[in-house]
C-alpha positions as a printed Julia matrix, in Angstrom:
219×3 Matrix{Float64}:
 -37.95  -10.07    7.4
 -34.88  -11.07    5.68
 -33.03  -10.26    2.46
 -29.86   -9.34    0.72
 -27.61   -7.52   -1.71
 -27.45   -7.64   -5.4
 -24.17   -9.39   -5.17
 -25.5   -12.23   -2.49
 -22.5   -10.8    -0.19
 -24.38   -9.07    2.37
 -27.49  -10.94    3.9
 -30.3    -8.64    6.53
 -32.7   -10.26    9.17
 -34.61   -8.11   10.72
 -37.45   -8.36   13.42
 -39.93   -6.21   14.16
 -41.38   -6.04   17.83
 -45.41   -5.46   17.08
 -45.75   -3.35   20.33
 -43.41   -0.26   20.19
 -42.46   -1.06   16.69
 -39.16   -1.56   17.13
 -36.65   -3.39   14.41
 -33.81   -5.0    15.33
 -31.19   -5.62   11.95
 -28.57   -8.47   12.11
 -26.27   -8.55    9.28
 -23.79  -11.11    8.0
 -21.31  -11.7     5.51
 -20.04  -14.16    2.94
 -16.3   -14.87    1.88
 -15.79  -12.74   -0.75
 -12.5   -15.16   -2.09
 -12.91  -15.14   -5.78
 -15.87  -12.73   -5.74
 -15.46   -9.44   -8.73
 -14.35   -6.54   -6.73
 -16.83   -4.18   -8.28
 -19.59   -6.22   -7.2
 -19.3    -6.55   -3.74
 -17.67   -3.32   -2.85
 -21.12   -1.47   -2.34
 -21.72   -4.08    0.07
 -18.19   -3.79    2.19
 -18.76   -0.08    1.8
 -22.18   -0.48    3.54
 -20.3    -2.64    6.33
 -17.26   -0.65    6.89
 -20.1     2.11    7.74
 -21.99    0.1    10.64
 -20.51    2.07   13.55
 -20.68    4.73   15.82
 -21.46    7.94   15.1
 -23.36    7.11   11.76
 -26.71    6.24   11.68
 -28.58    2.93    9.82
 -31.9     4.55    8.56
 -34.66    1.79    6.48
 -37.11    2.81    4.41
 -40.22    1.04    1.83
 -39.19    1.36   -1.43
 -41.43    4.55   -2.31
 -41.23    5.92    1.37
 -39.02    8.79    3.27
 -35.91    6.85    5.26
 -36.71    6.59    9.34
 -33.74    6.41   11.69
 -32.58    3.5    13.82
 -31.13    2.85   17.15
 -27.92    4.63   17.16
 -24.9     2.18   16.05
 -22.82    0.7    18.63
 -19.7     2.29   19.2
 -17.14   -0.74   17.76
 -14.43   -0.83   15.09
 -15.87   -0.9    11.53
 -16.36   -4.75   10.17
 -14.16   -3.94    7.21
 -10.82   -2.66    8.09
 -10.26    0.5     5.96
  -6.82   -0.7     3.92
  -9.14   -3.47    3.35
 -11.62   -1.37    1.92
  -8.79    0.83   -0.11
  -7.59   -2.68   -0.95
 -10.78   -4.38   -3.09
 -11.34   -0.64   -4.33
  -7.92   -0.32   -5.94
  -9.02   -3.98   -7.58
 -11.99   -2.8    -8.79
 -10.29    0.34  -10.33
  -7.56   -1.55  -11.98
 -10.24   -4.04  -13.86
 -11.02   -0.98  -15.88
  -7.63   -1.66  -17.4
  -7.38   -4.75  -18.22
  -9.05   -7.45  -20.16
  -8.28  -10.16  -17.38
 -10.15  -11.06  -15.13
  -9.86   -9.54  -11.59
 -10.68  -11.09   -8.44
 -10.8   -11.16   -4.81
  -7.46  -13.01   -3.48
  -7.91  -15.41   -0.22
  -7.05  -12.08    1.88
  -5.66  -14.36    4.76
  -2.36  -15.33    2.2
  -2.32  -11.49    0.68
   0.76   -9.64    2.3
   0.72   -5.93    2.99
   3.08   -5.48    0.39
   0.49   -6.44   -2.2
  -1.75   -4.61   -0.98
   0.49   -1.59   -0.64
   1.29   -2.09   -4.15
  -1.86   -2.59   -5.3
  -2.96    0.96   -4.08
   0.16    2.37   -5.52
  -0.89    1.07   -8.87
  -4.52    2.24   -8.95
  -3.37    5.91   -7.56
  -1.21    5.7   -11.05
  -4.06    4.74  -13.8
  -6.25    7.59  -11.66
  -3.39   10.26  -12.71
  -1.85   10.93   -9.57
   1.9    10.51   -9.07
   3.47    8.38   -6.64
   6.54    9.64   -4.3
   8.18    6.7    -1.81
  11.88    5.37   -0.52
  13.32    3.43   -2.86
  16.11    0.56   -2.54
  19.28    0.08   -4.08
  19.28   -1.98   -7.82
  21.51   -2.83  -10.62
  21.27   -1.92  -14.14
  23.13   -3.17  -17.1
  24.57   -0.16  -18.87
  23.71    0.51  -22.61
  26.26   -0.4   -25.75
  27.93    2.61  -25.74
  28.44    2.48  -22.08
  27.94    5.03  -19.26
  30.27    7.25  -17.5
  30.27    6.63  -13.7
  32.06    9.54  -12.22
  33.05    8.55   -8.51
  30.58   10.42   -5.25
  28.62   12.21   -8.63
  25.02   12.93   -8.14
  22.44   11.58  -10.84
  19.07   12.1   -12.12
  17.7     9.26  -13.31
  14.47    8.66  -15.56
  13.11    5.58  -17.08
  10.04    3.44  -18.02
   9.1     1.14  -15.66
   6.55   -1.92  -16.39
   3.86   -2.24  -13.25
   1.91   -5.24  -12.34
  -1.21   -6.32  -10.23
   0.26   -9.75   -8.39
  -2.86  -11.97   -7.21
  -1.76  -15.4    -5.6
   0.88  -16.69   -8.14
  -0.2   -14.34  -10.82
   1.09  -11.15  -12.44
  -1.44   -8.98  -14.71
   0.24   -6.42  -16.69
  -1.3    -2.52  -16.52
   1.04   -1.01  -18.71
   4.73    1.24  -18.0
   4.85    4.02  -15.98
   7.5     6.42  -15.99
   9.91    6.36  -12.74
  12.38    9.79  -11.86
  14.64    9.06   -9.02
  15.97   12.69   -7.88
  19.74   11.76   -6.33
  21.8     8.89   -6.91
  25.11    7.33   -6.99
  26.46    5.06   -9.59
  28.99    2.64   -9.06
  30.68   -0.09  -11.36
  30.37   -3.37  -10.69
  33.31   -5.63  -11.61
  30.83   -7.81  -14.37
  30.24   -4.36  -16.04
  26.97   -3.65  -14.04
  26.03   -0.61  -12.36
  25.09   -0.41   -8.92
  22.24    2.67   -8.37
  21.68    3.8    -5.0
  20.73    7.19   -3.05
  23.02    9.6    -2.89
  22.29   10.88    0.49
  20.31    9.05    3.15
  17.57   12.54    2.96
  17.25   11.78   -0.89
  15.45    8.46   -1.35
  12.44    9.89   -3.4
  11.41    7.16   -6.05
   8.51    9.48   -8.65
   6.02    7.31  -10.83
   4.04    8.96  -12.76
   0.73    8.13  -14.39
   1.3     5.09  -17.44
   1.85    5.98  -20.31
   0.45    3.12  -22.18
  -1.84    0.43  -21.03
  -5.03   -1.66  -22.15
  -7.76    0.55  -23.18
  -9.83    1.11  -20.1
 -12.75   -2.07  -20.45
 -16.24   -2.27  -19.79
 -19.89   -3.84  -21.52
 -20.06   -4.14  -25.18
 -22.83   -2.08  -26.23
């Protein structure tokens, strides 16, 4: 017997000894490069779950599910920030009209993906809290007082992005509040933000405030 997923990802072939009735299930996977997120994730979710201690069970269309042999005790086929990875994709396609898809993983730095997760934990409401690193602003017409070893709170809009290969696909602005900093003047006018104390580097984002309207099928 042999078969596969709705998305053409995720191919079975199984035999079936006729004496004891025993089934033996090889599965195998296609490069998902270029492939819609939300199409093969059921698939890499099914994957990530063959191993030890869960259980593959089969079943006729209309009949109860039987267990299998137990799974071998092995590290998942997926890696899980591989998993959290596509997921956060497949979330963030909801906001946008672009396209999404799956980036040749082998040239995607952890970075991206880190960023990636960031951003889809954002459009689901949560807030963000990480380190942050010192920038530079330009300060506003009417100027800004920089008072010397003073501690600021600091709150702006921030734009985010999803960054595929060469690509950048706006999601909208979220709002960033940076708890302690220091200001200091630069001599072309600029201002130079950084922590104020090395046990202060909390950087807050917050869910965006304005974005695409989540997408989906015309009706």
């Amino acid at each position: 017997m042999h078969g596969s997923d709705v998305s053409n990802f995720l191919s079975v072939e199984a035999l079936v000894d006729i004496n004891d009735r025993s089934l033996q299930a090889t599965f195998s996977s296609k490069d998902i490069t270029g492939a819609s997120p939300a199409e093969v994730l059921p698939a890499l979710n099914f994957m990530a779950g063959l191993t030890s201690p869960n259980k593959l069970q089969v079943a006729a269309r209309y009949v109860p599910f039987h267990d299998l042999d137990a799974l071998p005790d092995s590290s998942p086929e997926i890696p899980p920030v591989i998993l959290r990875y596509i997921h956060s994709l497949a979330v963030m396609q909801e906001y946008t009209a672009t396209p999404i898809v799956i980036p040749d993983l082998a040239r995607t730095t952890m970075g991206q993906v880190r960023d990636a997760i960031r951003t889809a934990s954002l459009l689901q409401g949560q807030t963000v809290v990480y380190a942050w690193k010192p920038f530079r602003i330009m300060p506003p017409a009417d100027g800004i007082e920089v008072v010397p070893d003073g501690q600021y709170q600091l709150a702006f809009p921030e734009p985010i992005y999803l960054t595929v290969d060469e690509g950048r696909i706006s999601l909208g602005v979220a709002d960033v509040i940076i708890l302690s900093a220091k200001l200091a003047r630069q001599a072309d006018g600029g201002i130079l933000v950084h922590p104020h104390s090395k046990g202060c580097p909390a950087k807050i984002l917050k869910s965006p405030r304005a974005w695409w309207p989540r997408c989906g099928p015309l009706a």
